[in-house]
mmCIF file of C-alpha atoms (C1' of nucleotides) in Angstrom:
data_model
loop_
_atom_site.group_PDB
_atom_site.id
_atom_site.type_symbol
_atom_site.label_atom_id
_atom_site.label_comp_id
_atom_site.label_asym_id
_atom_site.label_seq_id
_atom_site.Cartn_x
_atom_site.Cartn_y
_atom_site.Cartn_z
ATOM 1 C CA MET K 1 -3.452 13.305 -23.855
ATOM 2 C CA GLU K 2 -2.091 11.459 -26.818
ATOM 3 C CA GLU K 3 -0.897 8.944 -24.295
ATOM 4 C CA ARG K 4 -4.310 8.482 -23.078
ATOM 5 C CA CYS K 5 -5.687 7.851 -26.415
ATOM 6 C CA ALA K 6 -3.053 5.291 -26.918
ATOM 7 C CA LEU K 7 -3.798 3.898 -23.726
ATOM 8 C CA ALA K 8 -7.314 3.554 -24.541
ATOM 9 C CA THR K 9 -6.612 1.918 -27.818
ATOM 10 C CA GLU K 10 -4.512 -0.579 -26.121
ATOM 11 C CA LEU K 11 -6.931 -1.420 -23.542
ATOM 12 C CA ALA K 12 -9.730 -1.754 -26.169
ATOM 13 C CA GLN K 13 -7.550 -4.296 -27.916
ATOM 14 C CA VAL K 14 -7.213 -6.038 -24.445
ATOM 15 C CA LEU K 15 -11.016 -6.104 -24.316
ATOM 16 C CA ASP K 16 -11.352 -7.447 -27.720
ATOM 17 C CA THR K 17 -8.944 -10.151 -27.084
ATOM 18 C CA VAL K 18 -10.596 -11.008 -23.778
ATOM 19 C CA ARG K 19 -13.901 -11.414 -25.630
ATOM 20 C CA GLN K 20 -12.253 -13.699 -28.135
ATOM 21 C CA LEU K 21 -10.744 -15.734 -25.363
ATOM 22 C CA GLU K 22 -14.008 -15.905 -23.578
ATOM 23 C CA ALA K 23 -15.800 -17.023 -26.728
ATOM 24 C CA HIS K 24 -13.169 -19.629 -27.392
ATOM 25 C CA MET K 25 -13.185 -20.908 -23.814
ATOM 26 C CA GLY K 26 -16.902 -21.044 -23.828
ATOM 27 C CA VAL K 27 -17.491 -22.634 -27.085
ATOM 28 C CA LYS K 28 -14.531 -24.992 -27.385
ATOM 29 C CA GLY K 29 -12.708 -25.314 -24.040
ATOM 30 C CA GLY K 30 -11.022 -28.457 -25.238
ATOM 31 C CA ALA K 31 -7.578 -29.114 -26.265
ATOM 32 C CA ASP K 32 -8.253 -27.461 -29.576
ATOM 33 C CA GLY K 33 -8.696 -24.173 -27.910
ATOM 34 C CA GLY K 34 -5.590 -24.447 -25.867
ATOM 35 C CA GLU K 35 -3.236 -23.024 -28.465
ATOM 36 C CA THR K 36 -5.499 -20.293 -29.348
ATOM 37 C CA CYS K 37 -6.025 -19.338 -25.752
ATOM 38 C CA ARG K 38 -2.256 -19.136 -25.363
ATOM 39 C CA THR K 39 -2.038 -16.920 -28.382
ATOM 40 C CA LEU K 40 -4.738 -14.743 -27.061
ATOM 41 C CA VAL K 41 -3.290 -14.481 -23.634
ATOM 42 C CA SER K 42 0.105 -13.688 -25.011
ATOM 43 C CA SER K 43 -1.484 -10.766 -27.056
ATOM 44 C CA MET K 44 -3.317 -9.632 -23.988
ATOM 45 C CA ARG K 45 -0.200 -9.341 -21.959
ATOM 46 C CA SER K 46 1.652 -7.450 -24.676
ATOM 47 C CA SER K 47 -1.243 -5.008 -24.860
ATOM 48 C CA VAL K 48 -1.401 -4.634 -21.183
ATOM 49 C CA ASP K 49 2.367 -4.061 -21.058
ATOM 50 C CA ARG K 50 2.240 -1.409 -23.582
ATOM 51 C CA SER K 51 -0.640 0.219 -21.805
ATOM 52 C CA ILE K 52 1.280 0.296 -18.542
ATOM 53 C CA HIS K 53 4.254 1.710 -20.286
ATOM 54 C CA ILE K 54 2.056 4.408 -21.790
ATOM 55 C CA ALA K 55 0.395 5.144 -18.632
ATOM 56 C CA MET K 56 3.570 5.471 -16.653
ATOM 57 C CA SER K 57 5.124 7.631 -19.217
ATOM 58 C CA SER K 58 2.245 10.077 -19.074
ATOM 59 C CA CYS K 59 1.822 9.880 -15.480
ATOM 60 C CA CYS K 60 5.367 10.087 -14.003
ATOM 61 C CA VAL K 61 5.671 13.635 -14.441
ATOM 62 C CA VAL K 62 2.588 13.939 -12.090
ATOM 63 C CA LEU K 63 4.006 11.526 -9.762
ATOM 64 C CA GLY K 64 7.290 13.136 -9.217
ATOM 65 C CA ALA K 65 7.025 16.690 -9.771
ATOM 66 C CA PRO K 66 4.732 18.151 -7.220
ATOM 67 C CA GLU K 67 6.028 16.500 -4.213
ATOM 68 C CA SER K 68 9.245 14.719 -4.589
ATOM 69 C CA PRO K 69 9.782 12.980 -1.355
ATOM 70 C CA PRO K 70 12.610 14.178 0.934
ATOM 71 C CA SER K 71 15.820 12.982 -0.514
ATOM 72 C CA ALA K 72 18.440 11.206 1.380
ATOM 73 C CA GLY K 73 20.588 14.146 0.943
ATOM 74 C CA GLY K 74 18.178 16.782 2.034
ATOM 75 C CA SER K 75 16.649 17.394 5.326
ATOM 76 C CA PRO K 76 14.559 14.429 6.131
ATOM 77 C CA ARG K 77 12.271 16.717 8.069
ATOM 78 C CA SER K 78 11.345 18.674 5.157
ATOM 79 C CA GLY K 79 8.970 16.110 3.573
ATOM 80 C CA GLY K 80 7.283 14.376 6.420
ATOM 81 C CA SER K 81 4.305 15.732 7.878
ATOM 82 C CA ASP K 82 4.350 14.172 11.315
ATOM 83 C CA GLN K 83 7.784 15.004 12.101
ATOM 84 C CA ALA K 84 6.636 18.164 13.900
ATOM 85 C CA ALA K 85 5.685 16.174 16.826
ATOM 86 C CA ASP K 86 9.455 15.827 17.541
ATOM 87 C CA SER K 87 9.554 19.382 18.216
ATOM 88 C CA PRO K 88 8.147 21.015 21.236
ATOM 89 C CA CYS K 89 5.714 23.037 19.174
ATOM 90 C CA ARG K 90 3.705 20.575 17.192
ATOM 91 C CA GLY K 91 1.548 23.043 15.514
ATOM 92 C CA ALA K 92 4.302 25.038 14.226
ATOM 93 C CA HIS K 93 4.460 23.391 10.805
ATOM 94 C CA ALA K 94 6.040 25.117 7.889
ATOM 95 C CA ALA K 95 3.636 26.399 5.179
ATOM 96 C CA GLY K 96 2.368 23.511 3.306
ATOM 97 C CA GLN K 97 3.362 20.934 5.778
ATOM 98 C CA SER K 98 0.919 19.428 7.852
ATOM 99 C CA LYS K 99 0.290 16.124 9.844
ATOM 100 C CA LYS K 100 -1.829 14.888 6.761
ATOM 101 C CA ARG K 101 0.355 13.471 4.185
ATOM 102 C CA LYS K 102 -1.220 14.794 1.077
ATOM 103 C CA THR K 103 1.572 15.959 -0.910
ATOM 104 C CA GLN K 104 3.546 12.696 -1.014
ATOM 105 C CA PRO K 105 3.404 10.524 -4.097
ATOM 106 C CA LYS K 106 1.391 7.599 -3.467
ATOM 107 C CA TRP K 107 0.284 4.504 -5.188
ATOM 108 C CA SER K 108 -2.006 1.699 -4.225
ATOM 109 C CA THR K 109 -1.854 -2.026 -4.356
ATOM 110 C CA GLN K 110 -4.392 -4.722 -3.555
ATOM 111 C CA VAL K 111 -3.175 -7.954 -1.868
ATOM 112 C CA ARG K 112 -5.294 -11.029 -1.651
ATOM 113 C CA VAL K 113 -4.628 -13.571 1.071
ATOM 114 C CA ASN K 114 -5.682 -17.023 1.430
ATOM 115 C CA SER K 115 -7.376 -16.670 4.762
ATOM 116 C CA VAL K 116 -8.452 -14.166 7.162
ATOM 117 C CA GLU K 117 -5.579 -14.857 9.222
ATOM 118 C CA ASP K 118 -3.030 -15.025 6.493
ATOM 119 C CA VAL K 119 -1.251 -11.698 6.349
ATOM 120 C CA GLY K 120 2.107 -12.898 4.960
ATOM 121 C CA PRO K 121 1.344 -11.481 1.452
ATOM 122 C CA LEU K 122 1.007 -8.075 3.005
ATOM 123 C CA ASP K 123 4.625 -8.014 3.596
ATOM 124 C CA ASP K 124 6.451 -6.066 0.800
ATOM 125 C CA GLY K 125 10.104 -6.430 1.597
ATOM 126 C CA ILE K 126 10.207 -3.355 3.706
ATOM 127 C CA SER K 127 10.546 -3.164 7.347
ATOM 128 C CA TRP K 128 7.385 -1.157 8.268
ATOM 129 C CA ARG K 129 6.763 -0.053 11.885
ATOM 130 C CA LYS K 130 3.029 0.324 12.891
ATOM 131 C CA TYR K 131 2.261 3.651 14.254
ATOM 132 C CA GLY K 132 -1.384 3.806 14.293
ATOM 133 C CA GLN K 133 -4.691 2.324 13.582
ATOM 134 C CA LYS K 134 -7.946 3.942 12.960
ATOM 135 C CA ASP K 135 -11.553 2.897 12.377
ATOM 136 C CA ILE K 136 -12.587 4.528 9.244
ATOM 137 C CA LEU K 137 -16.100 5.780 8.658
ATOM 138 C CA GLY K 138 -18.069 3.587 6.567
ATOM 139 C CA ALA K 139 -15.344 0.930 6.557
ATOM 140 C CA LYS K 140 -15.904 -2.292 7.990
ATOM 141 C CA TYR K 141 -12.326 -2.797 8.987
ATOM 142 C CA PRO K 142 -9.876 -0.506 10.670
ATOM 143 C CA ARG K 143 -7.100 1.014 8.723
ATOM 144 C CA ALA K 144 -3.428 0.487 9.984
ATOM 145 C CA TYR K 145 -0.703 2.919 9.517
ATOM 146 C CA PHE K 146 2.853 1.999 9.026
ATOM 147 C CA ARG K 147 6.139 3.915 8.279
ATOM 148 C CA CYS K 148 9.477 2.717 7.403
ATOM 149 C CA THR K 149 11.451 1.360 10.407
ATOM 150 C CA HIS K 150 14.437 3.411 9.058
ATOM 151 C CA ARG K 151 12.669 6.686 9.493
ATOM 152 C CA HIS K 152 14.907 7.982 12.236
ATOM 153 C CA THR K 153 18.036 6.162 11.440
ATOM 154 C CA GLN K 154 18.141 6.909 7.770
ATOM 155 C CA GLY K 155 15.528 9.531 7.320
ATOM 156 C CA CYS K 156 13.263 7.412 5.262
ATOM 157 C CA TYR K 157 9.811 8.866 5.367
ATOM 158 C CA ALA K 158 7.926 6.327 3.319
ATOM 159 C CA SER K 159 4.685 5.214 4.792
ATOM 160 C CA LYS K 160 1.747 2.935 4.000
ATOM 161 C CA GLN K 161 -1.790 2.317 4.847
ATOM 162 C CA VAL K 162 -3.344 -1.236 5.019
ATOM 163 C CA GLN K 163 -7.050 -1.721 5.111
ATOM 164 C CA ARG K 164 -9.250 -4.729 4.368
ATOM 165 C CA ALA K 165 -11.538 -4.231 1.529
ATOM 166 C CA HIS K 166 -15.037 -3.942 3.024
ATOM 167 C CA GLY K 167 -16.539 -6.369 0.527
ATOM 168 C CA ASP K 168 -13.778 -8.838 0.737
ATOM 169 C CA PRO K 169 -12.093 -9.754 3.881
ATOM 170 C CA LEU K 170 -9.436 -11.538 1.974
ATOM 171 C CA LEU K 171 -8.448 -8.401 0.137
ATOM 172 C CA PHE K 172 -6.286 -5.701 1.429
ATOM 173 C CA ASP K 173 -5.899 -2.340 0.105
ATOM 174 C CA VAL K 174 -2.411 -1.030 0.700
ATOM 175 C CA VAL K 175 -1.641 2.533 -0.105
ATOM 176 C CA TYR K 176 1.973 3.566 -0.185
ATOM 177 C CA HIS K 177 3.065 7.099 0.429
ATOM 178 C CA GLY K 178 6.446 8.472 -0.478
ATOM 179 C CA ASN K 179 9.486 6.821 -1.791
ATOM 180 C CA HIS K 180 12.031 4.995 0.442
ATOM 181 C CA THR K 181 15.284 6.757 0.959
ATOM 182 C CA CYS K 182 16.632 4.130 3.247
ATOM 183 C CA ALA K 183 19.145 1.465 1.841
ATOM 184 C CA GLN K 184 16.492 -1.228 2.086
ATOM 185 C CA GLY K 185 13.901 0.736 0.371
ATOM 186 C CA LYS K 186 16.037 1.749 -2.521
ATOM 187 C CA HIS K 187 15.951 -1.655 -3.591
ATOM 188 C CA TYR K 188 12.313 -1.630 -3.473
ATOM 189 C CA ASN K 189 11.958 1.629 -5.227
ATOM 190 C CA SER K 190 14.267 0.422 -8.002
ATOM 191 C CA GLN K 191 11.839 -2.515 -8.622
ATOM 192 C CA ARG K 192 8.518 -1.103 -7.799
ATOM 193 C CA PRO K 193 8.298 1.285 -10.829
ATOM 194 C CA GLN K 194 8.968 -1.583 -13.091
ATOM 195 C CA PRO K 195 5.853 -3.737 -12.560
ATOM 196 C CA VAL K 196 5.631 -4.587 -16.174
ATOM 197 C CA ALA K 197 8.893 -6.425 -15.908
ATOM 198 C CA SER K 198 7.885 -8.048 -12.727
ATOM 199 C CA GLY K 199 4.649 -9.082 -14.118
ATOM 200 C CA GLU K 200 6.648 -11.480 -16.327
ATOM 201 C CA HIS K 201 7.407 -13.347 -13.211
ATOM 202 C CA ARG K 202 3.738 -13.660 -12.426
ATOM 203 C CA GLN K 203 2.897 -16.979 -11.049
ATOM 204 C CA PRO K 204 -0.309 -18.975 -11.155
ATOM 205 C CA GLN K 205 -2.970 -17.788 -8.942
ATOM 206 C CA PRO K 206 -2.658 -18.917 -5.381
ATOM 207 C CA ALA K 207 -4.570 -21.705 -3.882
ATOM 208 C CA GLY K 208 -7.458 -19.459 -3.229
ATOM 209 C CA GLY K 209 -7.758 -19.152 -6.871
ATOM 210 C CA GLN K 210 -9.358 -15.865 -6.495
ATOM 211 C CA GLU K 211 -8.224 -13.099 -8.657
ATOM 212 C CA ARG K 212 -8.956 -9.373 -8.948
ATOM 213 C CA ILE K 213 -8.932 -8.250 -12.556
ATOM 214 C CA SER K 214 -7.880 -4.639 -13.063
ATOM 215 C CA VAL K 215 -6.042 -2.532 -15.437
ATOM 216 C CA GLY K 216 -3.741 -1.594 -12.708
ATOM 217 C CA LEU K 217 -0.450 -3.287 -12.656
ATOM 218 C CA LYS K 218 -0.593 -6.741 -11.216
ATOM 219 C CA THR K 219 2.078 -8.429 -9.383
ATOM 220 C CA GLN K 220 2.383 -11.455 -7.372
ATOM 221 C CA GLY K 221 2.447 -11.233 -3.723
ATOM 222 C CA CYS K 222 5.081 -13.407 -1.844
ATOM 223 C CA ALA K 223 6.110 -12.707 1.663
ATOM 224 C CA PRO K 224 8.052 -14.554 4.521
ATOM 225 C CA GLY K 225 6.156 -12.927 7.088
ATOM 226 C CA VAL K 226 4.357 -9.806 8.012
ATOM 227 C CA ALA K 227 3.255 -7.609 10.942
ATOM 228 C CA ALA K 228 -0.462 -8.154 11.716
ATOM 229 C CA PRO K 229 -1.918 -5.218 9.720
ATOM 230 C CA PHE K 230 -4.635 -4.895 12.223
ATOM 231 C CA SER K 231 -5.269 -5.901 15.738
ATOM 232 C CA PHE K 232 -8.476 -8.017 15.633
ATOM 233 C CA PRO K 233 -9.880 -9.741 18.590
ATOM 234 C CA SER K 234 -8.023 -12.828 17.504
ATOM 235 C CA LYS K 235 -4.737 -11.072 17.529
ATOM 236 C CA GLN K 236 -2.030 -12.158 15.161
ATOM 237 C CA ALA K 237 1.192 -12.604 16.991
ATOM 238 C CA GLY K 238 4.664 -13.202 16.225
ATOM 239 C CA ALA K 239 4.809 -10.413 13.542
ATOM 240 C CA ASP K 240 7.815 -10.237 11.528
ATOM 241 C CA THR K 241 8.255 -7.062 9.670
ATOM 242 C CA GLY K 242 11.077 -8.216 7.421
ATOM 243 C CA SER K 243 9.514 -9.095 4.164
ATOM 244 C CA ASP K 244 9.288 -8.906 0.566
ATOM 245 C CA PHE K 245 6.308 -9.631 -1.642
ATOM 246 C CA GLN K 246 7.153 -7.766 -4.729
ATOM 247 C CA ALA K 247 10.956 -8.185 -4.857
ATOM 248 C CA GLY K 248 10.780 -11.673 -3.448
ATOM 249 C CA CYS K 249 8.311 -13.236 -5.669
ATOM 250 C CA ALA K 250 7.428 -11.033 -8.530
ATOM 251 C CA THR K 251 11.078 -10.360 -9.084
ATOM 252 C CA THR K 252 14.123 -12.090 -8.335
ATOM 253 C CA ALA K 253 16.117 -9.359 -6.400
ATOM 254 C CA ALA K 254 15.625 -9.555 -2.748
ATOM 255 C CA PRO K 255 18.843 -8.696 -1.086
ATOM 256 C CA PHE K 256 17.001 -7.921 2.136
ATOM 257 C CA MET K 257 14.572 -10.675 2.050
ATOM 258 C CA SER K 258 13.951 -12.679 5.267
ATOM 259 C CA PRO K 259 15.712 -16.017 5.110
ATOM 260 C CA ALA K 260 12.340 -17.545 5.871
ATOM 261 C CA THR K 261 11.018 -18.906 2.603
ATOM 262 C CA SER K 262 7.709 -18.134 1.486
ATOM 263 C CA GLU K 263 5.121 -19.081 -0.962
ATOM 264 C CA CYS K 264 3.412 -16.758 -3.250
ATOM 265 C CA LYS K 265 -0.021 -16.587 -2.128
ATOM 266 C CA ALA K 266 -1.434 -13.099 -3.137
ATOM 267 C CA SER K 267 -2.041 -11.401 -6.077
ATOM 268 C CA THR K 268 -1.658 -7.645 -5.932
ATOM 269 C CA THR K 269 -3.000 -4.982 -8.043
ATOM 270 C CA GLU K 270 -0.662 -2.076 -8.244
ATOM 271 C CA SER K 271 -0.944 1.251 -9.643
ATOM 272 C CA PRO K 272 2.531 2.732 -9.143
ATOM 273 C CA MET K 273 1.356 6.417 -9.373
ATOM 274 C CA GLY K 274 -1.408 8.361 -8.232
ATOM 275 C CA ASP K 275 -3.004 8.949 -11.493
ATOM 276 C CA MET K 276 -3.280 5.197 -12.061
ATOM 277 C CA GLU K 277 -5.758 5.102 -9.396
ATOM 278 C CA PHE K 278 -8.523 6.090 -11.826
ATOM 279 C CA MET K 279 -7.673 2.864 -13.723
ATOM 280 C CA LEU K 280 -8.615 0.774 -10.751
ATOM 281 C CA GLN K 281 -11.997 2.531 -10.672
ATOM 282 C CA LEU K 282 -12.371 1.943 -14.556
ATOM 283 C CA ALA K 283 -11.477 -1.575 -14.224
ATOM 284 C CA ASP K 284 -14.487 -2.109 -11.782
ATOM 285 C CA ALA K 285 -16.593 -0.305 -14.217
ATOM 286 C CA ASP K 286 -17.176 -0.791 -17.921
ATOM 287 C CA PHE K 287 -13.770 0.945 -18.654
ATOM 288 C CA LEU K 288 -13.269 -1.390 -21.533
ATOM 289 C CA ASP K 289 -15.944 0.245 -23.450
ATOM 290 C CA ASN K 290 -13.284 2.657 -24.386
ATOM 291 C CA SER K 291 -15.228 4.081 -27.348
ATOM 292 C CA ARG K 292 -15.812 7.064 -25.169
ATOM 293 C CA TYR K 293 -12.164 7.471 -24.636
ATOM 294 C CA LEU K 294 -11.190 7.518 -28.258
ATOM 295 C "C1'" DG H 1 16.945 -3.540 27.980
ATOM 296 C "C1'" DT H 2 15.621 -2.724 23.577
ATOM 297 C "C1'" DG H 3 12.454 -2.370 20.028
ATOM 298 C "C1'" DA H 4 7.654 -3.118 18.291
ATOM 299 C "C1'" DT H 5 2.706 -2.641 19.078
ATOM 300 C "C1'" DT H 6 -1.495 -0.709 21.028
ATOM 301 C "C1'" DT H 7 -4.564 2.945 21.754
ATOM 302 C "C1'" DG H 8 -6.257 7.250 23.419
ATOM 303 C "C1'" DA H 9 -5.530 11.976 22.155
ATOM 304 C "C1'" DC H 10 -4.283 15.632 19.301
ATOM 305 C "C1'" DC H 11 -4.076 18.367 14.819
ATOM 306 C "C1'" DC H 12 -5.469 19.611 10.559
ATOM 307 C "C1'" DA H 13 -7.944 19.628 6.010
ATOM 308 C "C1'" DA H 14 -12.321 19.368 4.030
ATOM 309 C "C1'" DT W 1 -17.694 20.008 12.924
ATOM 310 C "C1'" DT W 2 -15.993 15.827 11.388
ATOM 311 C "C1'" DG W 3 -13.017 12.316 9.830
ATOM 312 C "C1'" DG W 4 -8.433 11.032 8.559
ATOM 313 C "C1'" DG W 5 -3.329 10.991 9.845
ATOM 314 C "C1'" DT W 6 -0.226 11.030 13.429
ATOM 315 C "C1'" DC W 7 1.699 11.340 18.154
ATOM 316 C "C1'" DA W 8 3.424 9.312 22.091
ATOM 317 C "C1'" DA W 9 2.856 7.130 26.604
ATOM 318 C "C1'" DA W 10 1.824 2.581 27.965
ATOM 319 C "C1'" DT W 11 2.421 -2.042 27.236
ATOM 320 C "C1'" DC W 12 4.228 -6.068 25.265
ATOM 321 C "C1'" DA W 13 7.481 -9.338 23.288
ATOM 322 C "C1'" DC W 14 11.950 -10.950 22.770
#
DNA sequence: GTGATTTGACCCAA
DNA sequence: TTGGGTCAAATCAC
């Protein structure tokens, strides 16, 4: 809980800095304010980085303990929920294992694209195979389900869900489940929990100029290509599942990156742990009024 | 021919 | 009972 307090303190500082920045930009906005703005931004980033470190240190226990994903060494069947279908008796799940992946560590990301048809930024460096799509109650757009292409070859049971935000067709909510145990995904895993560092590689907002502010970890999307996350009437063809948005753009290591070059065109908001999700909610609310958290 | 996607059906947690 | 997650046959693309 001490971490939470420290986190709130850091975030409060961010708020204060933001307000100062806003005041500066509003009052001055000229060349005079430039240096001040840079200083303030630098301060903001430091605070955010510390906040993220704090959050991660306090949450990773929660993240890893209850449901460590099936390790590469262990039986790949032990962690997945849908593997039961491979057996003749689908209903014969072991206790605690069901088709619903509830016990996998998960984290969410938000990816913004430049256009409705631009799904490139949704690619995250992992080869995903789409295995389903569902219309979600109350959601304007269907949710697409992906799992790692190497599920059978390498026993990698990572999966993800992609859904357009109902309020913003250009914004995708991506929820990842489980860690990759495949060779490709290990590169991804080694980088994904380090969003702070990757944040240092942030690039200016894409042409769209839109940005979603949140307390969650924010990385820059970048992808050479991606499978169309949804099958809309105007079908996206020529899907290429090889990709990399985080490793390829926000970071430098992308050993499995598609040769196809790409431009960074999406901003993502990532909360690399389940508990971080609450921060996203707070971000949309008045979380910065942190007095209640102190 | 092989691998990926689509889509209706099934299963299970809430 | 309902809605979300997954399966798997059919279909498509290369």
